[in-house]
CSV table of C-alpha atoms in Angstrom, one decimal:
chain,number,residue,atom,x,y,z
A,28,MET,CA,223.3,-25.4,238.1
A,29,THR,CA,223.6,-23.0,235.1
A,30,VAL,CA,227.4,-22.8,235.2
A,31,ALA,CA,229.5,-26.0,235.6
A,32,ARG,CA,233.3,-26.4,235.7
A,33,THR,CA,235.7,-29.2,235.2
A,34,TRP,CA,239.4,-29.5,234.0
A,35,SER,CA,241.4,-30.8,231.1
A,36,VAL,CA,245.0,-30.3,229.9
A,37,ALA,CA,246.5,-28.6,226.9
A,38,LEU,CA,249.9,-29.8,225.7
A,39,VAL,CA,252.5,-27.5,224.2
A,40,GLY,CA,255.4,-29.6,223.3
A,41,VAL,CA,256.1,-32.0,226.2
A,42,ASP,CA,254.8,-29.6,228.7
A,43,GLY,CA,251.1,-29.5,229.8
A,44,GLU,CA,249.0,-26.7,231.2
A,45,ARG,CA,245.7,-27.3,232.9
A,46,VAL,CA,242.7,-25.8,231.2
A,47,GLU,CA,239.5,-24.9,233.1
A,48,VAL,CA,236.4,-26.0,231.0
A,49,GLU,CA,233.4,-24.0,232.1
A,50,ALA,CA,229.9,-24.3,230.6
A,51,ASP,CA,227.2,-21.7,230.9
A,52,LEU,CA,223.5,-22.3,230.2
A,53,SER,CA,221.6,-19.1,229.3
A,54,LYS,CA,218.9,-18.1,226.8
A,55,GLN,CA,216.2,-20.3,225.4
A,56,THR,CA,217.5,-20.1,221.8
A,57,PRO,CA,219.3,-23.5,221.0
A,58,GLU,CA,223.0,-22.9,220.4
A,59,PHE,CA,226.3,-24.6,221.3
A,60,LYS,CA,229.4,-22.6,221.1
A,61,ILE,CA,233.1,-23.2,222.2
A,62,ILE,CA,235.3,-20.2,222.8
A,63,GLY,CA,238.9,-19.9,224.1
A,64,LEU,CA,241.2,-20.2,221.0
A,65,PRO,CA,240.1,-23.7,219.8
A,66,ASP,CA,241.6,-25.0,216.6
A,67,LYS,CA,239.5,-26.6,213.8
A,68,ALA,CA,239.5,-30.1,215.3
A,69,LEU,CA,238.5,-28.7,218.7
A,70,GLY,CA,235.8,-26.6,217.1
A,71,GLU,CA,234.3,-29.8,215.6
A,72,ALA,CA,233.8,-31.1,219.2
A,73,VAL,CA,230.4,-29.4,219.1
A,74,GLN,CA,229.0,-32.1,216.8
A,75,ARG,CA,230.9,-35.0,218.4
A,76,VAL,CA,229.7,-34.0,221.9
A,77,HIS,CA,226.1,-33.4,220.7
A,78,ASN,CA,225.8,-36.9,219.1
A,79,ALA,CA,227.8,-38.7,221.9
A,80,CYS,CA,225.5,-37.2,224.6
A,81,ALA,CA,222.3,-38.1,222.6
A,82,ASN,CA,223.5,-41.7,222.0
A,83,SER,CA,224.4,-42.1,225.7
A,84,GLY,CA,220.9,-41.2,226.9
A,85,LEU,CA,222.2,-37.9,228.2
A,86,PRO,CA,220.8,-35.3,225.7
A,87,LEU,CA,222.2,-31.8,226.0
A,88,PRO,CA,219.8,-29.0,227.1
A,89,ARG,CA,218.1,-27.2,224.2
A,90,ARG,CA,219.2,-23.8,225.3
A,91,ARG,CA,222.2,-21.6,224.5
A,92,LEU,CA,225.2,-23.4,225.8
A,93,THR,CA,228.6,-21.6,225.9
A,94,VAL,CA,231.7,-23.5,226.7
A,95,ASN,CA,234.8,-21.4,227.7
A,96,LEU,CA,238.3,-22.9,227.7
A,97,SER,CA,240.5,-20.9,230.1
A,98,PRO,CA,243.1,-19.4,229.9
A,99,ALA,CA,241.6,-18.0,226.7
A,100,SER,CA,245.1,-16.8,225.5
A,101,LEU,CA,246.5,-20.4,225.3
A,102,PRO,CA,245.9,-22.1,221.9
A,103,LYS,CA,244.1,-25.4,222.3
A,104,HIS,CA,244.5,-28.2,219.8
A,105,GLY,CA,243.0,-31.6,219.1
A,106,SER,CA,240.1,-33.7,220.3
A,107,GLY,CA,241.4,-34.5,223.8
A,108,PHE,CA,239.0,-31.9,225.3
A,109,ASP,CA,235.8,-33.7,224.2
A,110,VAL,CA,235.1,-35.5,227.4
A,111,ALA,CA,235.6,-32.4,229.6
A,112,ILE,CA,233.4,-30.3,227.3
A,113,ALA,CA,230.6,-33.0,227.4
A,114,ILE,CA,230.7,-33.4,231.2
A,115,ALA,CA,230.7,-29.6,231.9
A,116,SER,CA,227.9,-29.1,229.4
A,117,LEU,CA,225.8,-31.9,230.9
A,118,ALA,CA,226.4,-30.7,234.4
A,119,THR,CA,224.6,-27.5,233.7
A,120,GLU,CA,221.3,-29.3,233.8
A,121,VAL,CA,221.8,-33.0,234.6
A,122,PRO,CA,222.0,-33.6,238.4
A,123,MET,CA,225.7,-34.4,239.2
A,124,ASP,CA,228.1,-34.0,242.1
A,125,ALA,CA,229.5,-30.6,241.4
A,126,ALA,CA,232.5,-31.1,243.7
A,127,SER,CA,233.4,-34.3,241.9
A,128,VAL,CA,233.1,-32.7,238.5
A,129,ALA,CA,235.1,-29.6,239.5
A,130,SER,CA,238.0,-31.7,241.0
A,131,THR,CA,238.4,-34.2,238.2
A,132,VAL,CA,240.6,-33.8,235.0
A,133,HIS,CA,238.9,-35.3,231.9
A,134,LEU,CA,240.9,-36.4,228.9
A,135,GLY,CA,239.8,-38.2,225.8
A,136,GLU,CA,238.1,-38.0,222.4
A,137,LEU,CA,234.4,-39.0,222.0
A,138,GLY,CA,233.0,-41.1,219.2
A,139,LEU,CA,229.5,-40.4,217.9
A,140,ASP,CA,228.2,-43.5,219.8
A,141,GLY,CA,229.5,-42.1,223.1
A,142,ARG,CA,232.6,-44.3,223.4
A,143,LEU,CA,235.9,-42.8,224.5
A,144,ARG,CA,238.7,-43.1,222.0
A,145,PRO,CA,242.4,-43.0,222.9
A,146,ILE,CA,244.5,-39.9,222.3
A,147,PRO,CA,248.3,-39.4,222.2
A,148,GLY,CA,250.1,-37.5,224.9
A,149,ILE,CA,248.1,-39.0,227.9
A,150,LEU,CA,251.3,-39.5,230.0
A,151,PRO,CA,252.6,-35.9,229.9
A,152,ALA,CA,249.0,-34.6,230.3
A,153,VAL,CA,248.5,-36.7,233.5
A,154,VAL,CA,252.0,-35.6,234.7
A,155,ALA,CA,250.9,-32.0,234.3
A,156,ALA,CA,247.6,-32.6,236.1
A,157,GLU,CA,249.5,-34.2,239.0
A,158,ARG,CA,251.9,-31.3,239.3
A,159,ALA,CA,249.0,-28.9,239.3
A,160,GLY,CA,247.6,-30.7,242.4
A,161,HIS,CA,244.8,-32.8,240.8
A,162,ARG,CA,244.4,-36.3,242.2
A,163,ARG,CA,241.8,-37.9,239.9
A,164,VAL,CA,241.8,-38.1,236.1
A,165,VAL,CA,239.4,-39.7,233.7
A,166,VAL,CA,241.0,-41.2,230.6
A,167,PRO,CA,239.9,-43.5,227.8
A,168,HIS,CA,240.0,-47.2,228.7
A,169,ALA,CA,242.8,-47.8,226.1
A,170,ASN,CA,245.0,-45.1,227.8
A,171,ARG,CA,244.5,-46.4,231.4
A,172,ALA,CA,247.7,-48.4,231.7
A,173,GLU,CA,249.7,-45.4,230.4
A,174,ALA,CA,248.0,-42.9,232.8
A,175,GLU,CA,248.6,-45.3,235.8
A,176,LEU,CA,252.4,-44.9,235.3
A,177,VAL,CA,252.0,-41.5,237.2
A,178,ALA,CA,252.1,-42.1,240.9
A,179,GLY,CA,249.7,-40.3,243.3
A,180,VAL,CA,246.8,-40.0,240.8
A,181,GLU,CA,243.6,-42.0,240.8
A,182,VAL,CA,243.0,-43.1,237.2
A,183,LEU,CA,239.5,-43.9,236.0
A,184,GLY,CA,239.6,-45.7,232.6
A,185,ALA,CA,236.2,-45.0,231.0
A,186,VAL,CA,234.7,-47.0,228.1
A,187,ASN,CA,231.9,-44.5,227.3
A,188,LEU,CA,230.5,-41.2,228.3
A,189,ALA,CA,227.6,-42.6,230.3
A,190,GLN,CA,230.1,-44.3,232.6
A,191,VAL,CA,231.8,-41.0,233.2
A,192,ALA,CA,228.5,-39.3,234.0
A,193,ALA,CA,227.5,-42.1,236.4
A,194,TRP,CA,230.8,-41.7,238.3
A,195,HIS,CA,229.8,-38.1,238.9
A,196,GLY,CA,226.4,-39.1,240.3
A,197,ALA,CA,224.2,-38.9,237.2
A,198,THR,CA,221.3,-41.3,236.9
A,199,VAL,CA,221.9,-43.0,233.6
A,200,GLU,CA,222.0,-46.5,232.2
A,201,VAL,CA,225.5,-47.6,231.4
A,202,PRO,CA,225.6,-49.8,228.3
A,203,ASP,CA,227.9,-52.8,228.1
A,204,VAL,CA,230.1,-52.0,225.0
A,205,GLU,CA,233.5,-53.1,223.8
A,206,PRO,CA,236.2,-50.5,224.6
A,207,VAL,CA,237.8,-48.7,221.7
A,208,GLY,CA,241.5,-49.6,221.1
A,209,ALA,CA,241.5,-52.4,223.7
A,210,GLY,CA,243.6,-54.5,221.5
A,211,ALA,CA,246.5,-52.1,220.9
A,212,ASP,CA,249.8,-53.8,220.0
A,213,GLU,CA,252.6,-53.7,222.5
A,214,PRO,CA,255.9,-52.2,221.3
A,215,ALA,CA,258.4,-54.8,220.1
A,216,ALA,CA,261.0,-56.0,222.5
A,217,PRO,CA,264.5,-54.7,221.9
A,218,GLU,CA,266.9,-57.0,220.0
A,219,ASP,CA,269.4,-59.0,222.1
A,220,LEU,CA,272.7,-57.8,220.5
A,221,ASP,CA,276.0,-58.7,222.2
A,222,LEU,CA,279.2,-56.7,221.8
A,223,ALA,CA,281.1,-60.0,221.5
A,224,ASP,CA,279.8,-60.3,218.0
A,225,VAL,CA,282.2,-57.5,216.9
A,226,ILE,CA,285.4,-59.1,215.7
A,227,GLY,CA,288.7,-57.5,215.0
A,228,GLN,CA,287.8,-53.9,216.1
A,229,ARG,CA,289.3,-53.8,219.6
A,230,GLU,CA,290.1,-50.1,219.5
A,231,ALA,CA,286.6,-49.3,218.2
A,232,VAL,CA,285.0,-51.3,221.0
A,233,GLU,CA,287.1,-49.5,223.6
A,234,ALA,CA,286.1,-46.2,222.1
A,235,LEU,CA,282.4,-47.3,222.2
A,236,VAL,CA,282.8,-48.1,225.9
A,237,THR,CA,284.4,-44.7,226.5
A,238,ALA,CA,281.5,-43.0,224.7
A,239,ALA,CA,279.0,-44.9,226.9
A,240,ALA,CA,280.8,-44.2,230.1
A,241,GLY,CA,280.9,-40.4,229.6
A,242,GLY,CA,277.8,-39.9,227.4
A,243,HIS,CA,280.0,-38.6,224.6
A,244,HIS,CA,279.1,-38.0,220.9
A,245,LEU,CA,280.8,-40.4,218.5
A,246,LEU,CA,281.7,-40.2,214.8
A,247,MET,CA,282.7,-43.4,213.0
A,248,CYS,CA,284.2,-43.2,209.5
A,249,GLY,CA,285.2,-46.2,207.5
A,250,PRO,CA,284.5,-48.3,204.4
A,251,PRO,CA,281.3,-50.5,204.1
A,252,GLY,CA,281.6,-53.7,206.1
A,253,ALA,CA,283.9,-52.3,208.8
A,254,GLY,CA,281.3,-52.7,211.5
A,255,LYS,CA,280.1,-49.2,212.1
A,256,THR,CA,276.4,-50.0,212.2
A,257,MET,CA,277.1,-53.2,214.3
A,258,LEU,CA,278.9,-51.1,216.9
A,259,ALA,CA,276.2,-48.4,217.1
A,260,ARG,CA,273.4,-50.9,217.5
A,261,ARG,CA,275.1,-52.4,220.5
A,262,LEU,CA,275.6,-49.1,222.3
A,263,PRO,CA,272.2,-49.1,224.1
A,264,GLY,CA,273.0,-52.5,225.6
A,265,ILE,CA,276.0,-51.2,227.5
A,266,LEU,CA,274.4,-48.1,228.8
A,267,PRO,CA,273.0,-48.1,232.4
A,268,GLU,CA,269.2,-48.4,232.9
A,269,LEU,CA,267.3,-45.1,233.0
A,270,ASP,CA,266.3,-43.8,236.4
A,271,ASP,CA,262.6,-42.8,237.1
A,272,ARG,CA,263.0,-39.2,235.8
A,273,ALA,CA,264.7,-40.2,232.6
A,274,ALA,CA,262.3,-43.1,232.0
A,275,LEU,CA,259.3,-40.9,232.5
A,276,THR,CA,260.7,-38.3,230.1
A,277,ALA,CA,261.4,-40.9,227.4
A,278,ALA,CA,257.9,-42.4,227.8
A,279,SER,CA,256.2,-39.0,227.6
A,280,ILE,CA,257.9,-38.4,224.3
A,281,ARG,CA,256.8,-41.8,223.0
A,282,SER,CA,253.3,-41.0,224.1
A,283,LEU,CA,253.2,-37.7,222.2
A,284,SER,CA,254.4,-39.6,219.2
A,285,GLY,CA,251.4,-41.9,219.4
A,286,VAL,CA,253.3,-45.0,220.5
A,287,PRO,CA,251.5,-47.2,223.0
A,288,VAL,CA,253.0,-46.9,226.5
A,289,THR,CA,252.1,-49.5,229.1
A,290,VAL,CA,255.3,-49.7,231.2
A,291,LEU,CA,258.2,-47.4,232.0
A,292,SER,CA,261.0,-48.9,229.9
A,293,ARG,CA,264.4,-48.6,231.5
A,294,THR,CA,266.2,-49.2,228.2
A,295,PRO,CA,267.6,-46.0,226.6
A,296,PRO,CA,265.7,-45.2,223.4
A,297,PHE,CA,267.5,-45.8,220.1
A,298,GLU,CA,266.5,-43.7,217.1
A,299,ALA,CA,267.9,-44.5,213.7
A,300,PRO,CA,266.1,-42.5,211.0
A,301,HIS,CA,266.7,-43.0,207.3
A,302,HIS,CA,269.0,-40.6,205.5
A,303,THR,CA,266.1,-39.5,203.2
A,304,MET,CA,264.2,-37.9,206.1
A,305,SER,CA,263.4,-34.2,206.0
A,306,VAL,CA,264.6,-31.5,208.3
A,307,ALA,CA,261.0,-31.3,209.8
A,308,ALA,CA,261.0,-35.1,210.5
A,309,LEU,CA,264.3,-34.7,212.3
A,310,VAL,CA,263.6,-31.6,214.3
A,311,GLY,CA,259.8,-32.0,214.7
A,312,GLY,CA,256.9,-29.8,213.9
A,313,GLY,CA,253.5,-29.9,212.2
A,314,SER,CA,251.0,-27.5,210.7
A,315,ARG,CA,248.5,-27.6,213.7
A,316,VAL,CA,249.8,-29.8,216.5
A,317,VAL,CA,253.6,-29.7,217.1
A,318,ARG,CA,254.9,-33.3,217.3
A,319,PRO,CA,258.3,-34.4,218.4
A,320,GLY,CA,260.9,-35.3,215.7
A,321,ALA,CA,263.7,-37.9,215.9
A,322,ILE,CA,265.8,-35.5,217.9
A,323,ALA,CA,263.3,-35.4,220.7
A,324,ARG,CA,262.4,-39.1,220.5
A,325,ALA,CA,266.1,-39.9,221.1
A,326,THR,CA,266.0,-38.0,224.5
A,327,GLU,CA,267.8,-40.0,227.2
A,328,GLY,CA,269.1,-42.4,224.6
A,329,ILE,CA,270.9,-42.5,221.3
A,330,LEU,CA,270.3,-40.8,217.9
A,331,PHE,CA,272.1,-42.9,215.3
A,332,LEU,CA,272.5,-41.4,211.8
A,333,ASP,CA,273.8,-44.1,209.5
A,334,GLU,CA,275.2,-43.0,206.2
A,335,ALA,CA,275.5,-39.5,207.6
A,336,GLY,CA,277.1,-38.3,204.4
A,337,GLU,CA,273.8,-39.0,202.6
A,338,PHE,CA,271.7,-36.7,204.9
A,339,GLN,CA,270.8,-33.2,203.8
A,340,GLY,CA,273.4,-30.7,205.1
A,341,SER,CA,270.6,-28.6,206.5
A,342,ALA,CA,269.3,-31.6,208.5
A,343,LEU,CA,272.7,-32.3,210.0
A,344,ASP,CA,273.3,-28.6,210.9
A,345,ALA,CA,269.9,-28.6,212.7
A,346,LEU,CA,271.6,-30.8,215.3
A,347,ARG,CA,274.1,-28.2,216.3
A,348,GLN,CA,271.9,-26.2,218.7
A,349,PRO,CA,270.3,-29.2,220.5
A,350,LEU,CA,273.8,-30.7,221.0
A,351,GLU,CA,274.8,-27.6,223.0
A,352,SER,CA,271.5,-26.8,224.9
A,353,GLY,CA,269.9,-30.2,225.4
A,354,THR,CA,266.6,-28.8,224.2
A,355,ILE,CA,264.9,-28.3,220.8
A,356,THR,CA,262.5,-25.3,220.4
A,357,ILE,CA,260.1,-25.3,217.5
A,358,HIS,CA,258.5,-22.0,216.5
A,359,ARG,CA,255.2,-21.9,214.7
A,360,ALA,CA,252.8,-19.0,214.0
A,361,SER,CA,250.3,-20.3,216.6
A,362,ALA,CA,252.6,-21.6,219.3
A,363,THR,CA,256.2,-22.3,220.4
A,364,ALA,CA,256.9,-25.8,221.6
A,365,GLN,CA,259.9,-27.0,223.5
A,366,PHE,CA,261.1,-30.6,223.7
A,367,PRO,CA,264.0,-32.1,225.7
A,368,ALA,CA,266.9,-33.2,223.5
A,369,ARG,CA,269.5,-34.6,225.8
A,370,PHE,CA,270.9,-37.5,223.7
A,371,GLN,CA,274.1,-39.2,222.5
A,372,LEU,CA,274.7,-38.6,218.8
A,373,VAL,CA,276.4,-41.4,216.9
A,374,LEU,CA,277.3,-40.7,213.2
A,375,ALA,CA,278.5,-43.3,210.8
A,376,THR,CA,279.8,-42.4,207.4
A,377,ASN,CA,281.8,-43.7,204.5
A,378,PRO,CA,284.9,-41.8,203.4
A,379,CYS,CA,283.4,-41.1,200.0
A,380,PRO,CA,280.2,-42.1,198.0
A,381,CYS,CA,281.7,-45.4,196.8
A,382,GLY,CA,283.3,-46.1,200.2
A,383,ASP,CA,286.9,-46.9,199.0
A,384,TYR,CA,288.6,-43.5,199.3
A,385,GLY,CA,291.9,-43.9,201.1
A,386,ILE,CA,291.2,-47.6,201.9
A,387,ARG,CA,294.1,-50.0,201.5
A,388,GLY,CA,293.5,-52.3,198.5
A,389,GLY,CA,290.4,-50.3,197.5
A,390,THR,CA,289.9,-48.5,194.2
A,391,CYS,CA,287.9,-45.2,194.6
A,392,THR,CA,286.0,-44.2,191.5
A,393,CYS,CA,284.7,-40.9,192.9
A,394,ALA,CA,285.6,-37.6,191.4
A,395,PRO,CA,287.5,-35.2,193.8
A,396,ALA,CA,284.6,-32.8,193.7
A,397,ALA,CA,282.1,-35.6,194.7
A,398,ILE,CA,284.3,-36.5,197.6
A,399,ARG,CA,284.5,-32.9,198.8
A,400,ARG,CA,280.8,-32.5,198.4
A,401,TYR,CA,280.1,-35.8,200.3
A,402,LEU,CA,282.3,-35.1,203.3
A,403,GLY,CA,281.3,-31.4,203.2
A,404,ARG,CA,277.8,-32.2,204.5
A,405,LEU,CA,279.4,-32.9,207.8
A,406,SER,CA,280.2,-29.2,208.5
A,407,GLY,CA,283.1,-28.0,210.6
A,408,PRO,CA,280.8,-26.7,213.5
A,409,LEU,CA,279.1,-30.1,213.7
A,410,LEU,CA,282.4,-32.0,213.7
A,411,ASP,CA,283.6,-29.7,216.4
A,412,ARG,CA,280.8,-30.9,218.6
A,413,MET,CA,281.8,-34.5,218.3
A,414,ASP,CA,283.8,-35.8,221.3
A,415,ILE,CA,285.3,-38.9,219.6
A,416,GLU,CA,286.2,-39.2,215.9
A,417,LEU,CA,287.0,-42.8,215.1
A,418,THR,CA,288.4,-44.2,211.8
A,419,LEU,CA,287.7,-47.9,211.2
A,420,ALA,CA,289.4,-50.2,208.7
A,421,ARG,CA,288.1,-53.5,207.2
A,422,VAL,CA,288.8,-56.6,209.3
A,423,SER,CA,291.6,-58.7,207.7
A,424,VAL,CA,291.6,-62.4,207.3
A,425,ALA,CA,294.2,-62.7,210.1
A,426,GLN,CA,292.0,-60.7,212.5
A,427,ALA,CA,288.8,-62.6,211.6
A,428,GLY,CA,290.5,-66.0,212.0
A,429,ALA,CA,292.7,-65.3,215.1
A,430,ARG,CA,291.7,-66.2,218.6
A,431,HIS,CA,290.6,-63.1,220.4
A,432,ASP,CA,289.3,-62.1,223.9
A,433,SER,CA,286.0,-60.5,223.0
A,434,THR,CA,284.5,-57.9,225.2
A,435,THR,CA,280.9,-59.0,226.0
A,436,THR,CA,278.0,-56.6,226.5
A,437,ALA,CA,277.8,-57.7,230.2
A,438,ILE,CA,281.5,-56.9,230.8
A,439,ALA,CA,281.3,-53.5,229.0
A,440,ARG,CA,278.1,-52.6,230.9
A,441,SER,CA,279.8,-53.3,234.2
A,442,ARG,CA,282.8,-51.1,233.2
A,443,VAL,CA,280.5,-48.3,232.1
A,444,ALA,CA,278.4,-48.5,235.4
A,445,GLU,CA,281.6,-48.4,237.5
A,446,ALA,CA,283.0,-45.4,235.6
A,447,ARG,CA,279.7,-43.5,235.9
A,448,GLU,CA,279.6,-44.2,239.6
A,449,ARG,CA,283.1,-42.8,240.0
A,450,ALA,CA,282.1,-39.7,238.0
A,451,ALA,CA,279.0,-39.2,240.1
A,452,ARG,CA,281.0,-39.4,243.4
A,453,ARG,CA,283.6,-37.0,242.0
A,454,LEU,CA,280.8,-34.6,240.9
A,455,ALA,CA,278.6,-35.1,244.0
A,456,ILE,CA,278.8,-31.4,245.0
A,457,THR,CA,278.0,-30.2,241.5
A,458,PRO,CA,274.7,-30.3,239.6
A,459,TRP,CA,276.2,-32.6,236.9
A,460,ARG,CA,276.7,-36.4,236.9
A,461,LEU,CA,278.1,-37.1,233.5
A,462,ASN,CA,281.4,-35.9,232.1
A,463,ALA,CA,279.7,-35.0,228.8
A,464,HIS,CA,277.6,-32.4,230.6
A,465,LEU,CA,280.5,-30.6,232.4
A,466,PRO,CA,280.9,-26.9,231.3
A,467,GLY,CA,284.2,-25.7,229.8
A,468,GLY,CA,284.9,-23.1,232.5
A,469,TRP,CA,284.6,-25.7,235.3
A,470,LEU,CA,286.9,-28.1,233.4
A,471,ARG,CA,289.6,-25.5,232.8
A,472,ASP,CA,289.4,-23.5,236.0
A,473,GLY,CA,287.4,-25.5,238.5
A,474,PRO,CA,288.7,-27.4,241.5
A,475,GLY,CA,289.5,-30.5,239.4
A,476,ALA,CA,291.3,-28.7,236.6
A,477,PRO,CA,294.5,-30.5,235.6
A,478,PRO,CA,297.9,-28.7,236.2
A,479,ALA,CA,299.7,-26.9,233.4
A,480,MET,CA,302.2,-29.7,232.9
A,481,VAL,CA,299.4,-32.3,232.3
A,482,ARG,CA,297.6,-29.9,229.9
A,483,ARG,CA,300.7,-29.1,227.9
A,484,PRO,CA,299.9,-31.3,224.8
A,485,LEU,CA,296.3,-29.9,224.8
A,486,ASP,CA,297.6,-26.3,225.0
A,487,ALA,CA,300.0,-27.0,222.1
A,488,ALA,CA,297.2,-28.3,219.9
A,489,LEU,CA,295.1,-25.3,220.7
A,490,ASN,CA,298.0,-22.8,220.0
A,491,ARG,CA,298.7,-24.3,216.5
A,492,GLY,CA,295.0,-24.3,215.6
A,493,ALA,CA,294.5,-28.1,215.6
A,494,LEU,CA,291.7,-27.5,218.2
A,495,THR,CA,289.1,-24.9,218.9
A,496,LEU,CA,288.3,-24.0,222.5
A,497,ARG,CA,285.1,-26.1,222.2
A,498,GLY,CA,287.2,-29.0,221.0
A,499,TYR,CA,289.7,-28.3,223.9
A,500,ASP,CA,286.9,-28.7,226.4
A,501,ARG,CA,285.6,-31.9,224.7
A,502,VAL,CA,289.0,-33.5,224.9
A,503,LEU,CA,289.1,-32.7,228.7
A,504,ARG,CA,285.7,-34.3,229.1
A,505,VAL,CA,286.8,-37.5,227.3
A,506,ALA,CA,290.0,-37.5,229.4
A,507,TRP,CA,288.0,-37.5,232.6
A,508,THR,CA,286.0,-40.4,231.3
A,509,LEU,CA,289.2,-42.3,230.5
A,510,ALA,CA,290.4,-41.6,234.1
A,511,ASP,CA,287.1,-42.9,235.5
A,512,LEU,CA,287.5,-46.1,233.4
A,513,ASP,CA,291.0,-46.5,234.8
A,514,GLY,CA,289.9,-45.8,238.4
A,515,SER,CA,292.2,-42.8,238.6
A,516,PRO,CA,291.1,-39.8,240.8
A,517,GLN,CA,293.3,-37.3,238.8
A,518,LEU,CA,294.0,-36.6,235.1
A,519,SER,CA,297.4,-37.6,233.8
A,520,ALA,CA,299.2,-36.8,230.6
A,521,ASP,CA,298.3,-40.2,229.4
A,522,HIS,CA,294.6,-39.6,229.7
A,523,ILE,CA,295.0,-36.2,227.9
A,524,GLY,CA,297.0,-37.9,225.1
A,525,ARG,CA,294.5,-40.7,224.6
A,526,ALA,CA,291.6,-38.3,224.6
A,527,LEU,CA,293.4,-36.1,222.1
A,528,PHE,CA,294.0,-39.1,219.8
A,529,LEU,CA,290.3,-40.1,220.0
A,530,LYS,CA,289.3,-36.6,219.1
A,531,LYS,CA,291.8,-35.7,216.3
A,532,GLY,CA,294.0,-38.7,215.8
A,533,ILE,CA,296.9,-36.6,217.2
A,534,ALA,CA,299.5,-38.7,219.0
A,535,LEU,CA,301.9,-37.3,221.6
C-alpha cells in the first residue's frame, strides 16, 4: 500500500472537526514531510514519530513520505496528531488491516520511546468523532477513562505505539512498559458547606434561593465580615444536579483546561478567580492554542468574583457580552474559537476600599474620589445585567445570639428543585426551561405577560428612569421565579414589588 489513511480530530475551542490523515510513499529519496497547515508543535511530530517508530521495532520506510492533514485549510495545533501520523505512515509499507486503520480515530502524543502520552481535550475530541460517525478511537492509556464517558464508542487505551500497530494486524513484539501518566491525581472532592452556617442574614439567604431557582445573576455589596463569600460558596450546593448534556459540556471544558476527567460530575462547577487575574485569563486565549478562561470554565455553574471592586474595569466589562449571548468568542490571527458561557454570575464587593462607607458605626477613611473610582469599576451596563442587587449589613450581637430557624442546604435545594419543576412545566411548549433565559419580548407580550394593573409599579419605575428596558425584563424574570417559589401560576403585584426591591431596592 503506497497511500494509507486514518483519522484524528482538530479542536477549535470546544468544537472538534475530524481530520483525515493520509500518508503517501513515493520516491526513493529519504524525506518525511507534513503538510496541511500544521503549527510548530505539530511540525516537530516528524522527529517524534521517527524515533517512536524506530524504538518500537517499526522503522519507517526510507523513502519520501508525505503526510497530508485534510482539510488543508483548517489550522492544526499541538501534538495530538502524533499517533495518527505514525500509523498512517507505517501502513504505507507495514502489512496492516487497511479497513481497520481507515475506520479508527487516533489521538495522542508520542514519546521518543514509543509510549503514548496523555493530551488535553480528549473528551470533546471523542464527542466530535462520535458525532461524525466513528465508532472506535485509540487514545493514550491515561486518557482512557475520560474517553469512555462518551457512549457508543469503543475506546482502546494504548500504552505504546507497538500495541496500536498490533491492533491493526501488524506483526510486532509489544513490550511490557509502564503507561505514562497512570498515576494522575483525581480532582479534589467539593467541600461540604451547609447554608445553615449562615447566621443573621435571612433576607440574603432568601435572595440566594431566588437566584438559584431562576438562574439569576447576583450582586452582593456589604462590609467585610457580612457573609458575602460564605453565601456565594454555598450556592452550588442548592443548585440541582446537572443533566447529561450539561455535565458533558462542563467536563469537556475541564478536559480542554488540562484537568483530569474520570467521571461526569453532576455538581455545577464553581469558578472563583483572584482579582489580580488578567483579561485574557478571564476570557481565555493563548498565542498558539486557544484555551478556555474562567468564563468558559464556569459554564453550567457559577462564576464568583470576590472583591469585584478590585478587578480591572476592562476585565469586568468583558463579562457583558457573554452574559447576554451565553457564548464567548475569541478571535486570533490564526483561528476563531467559540466556547459556551452559560453561567450564573455572582459579584461580591465592599462599598469602598476600606469597607466602612455608609456602614452604621463604621468610620470610612477613603477619599471621595477613591470611593467613586472603586465603585466605578462596576460599570452601569454591567450592573444593568445583574438580576438581584443585595445590600448586606454586619450581623449584630442580638442576631448572632438569638435563636433562629436556619434554612439548611437540603431544604433550600428542595425548594429550588420544586420551583424549577414548576417553571419547566409552565414553559413546556417553549424552548426555555429557566426564567433567567426568557427573552424580553416573550415576557412583555407573550401568553404569560402580566396584565397592566400588575405591571403598574414596573411601568412607573421605567417611566421615571429608575429602570432601563433591560432592567425591566430582568425584574419580570425574577418576579416569575418568586411566583414559582410561592407555587403561584400567575404573577401578582406582590411578586413584581418584591422583584423590584431585589433589583433596585425600590419599595412599593
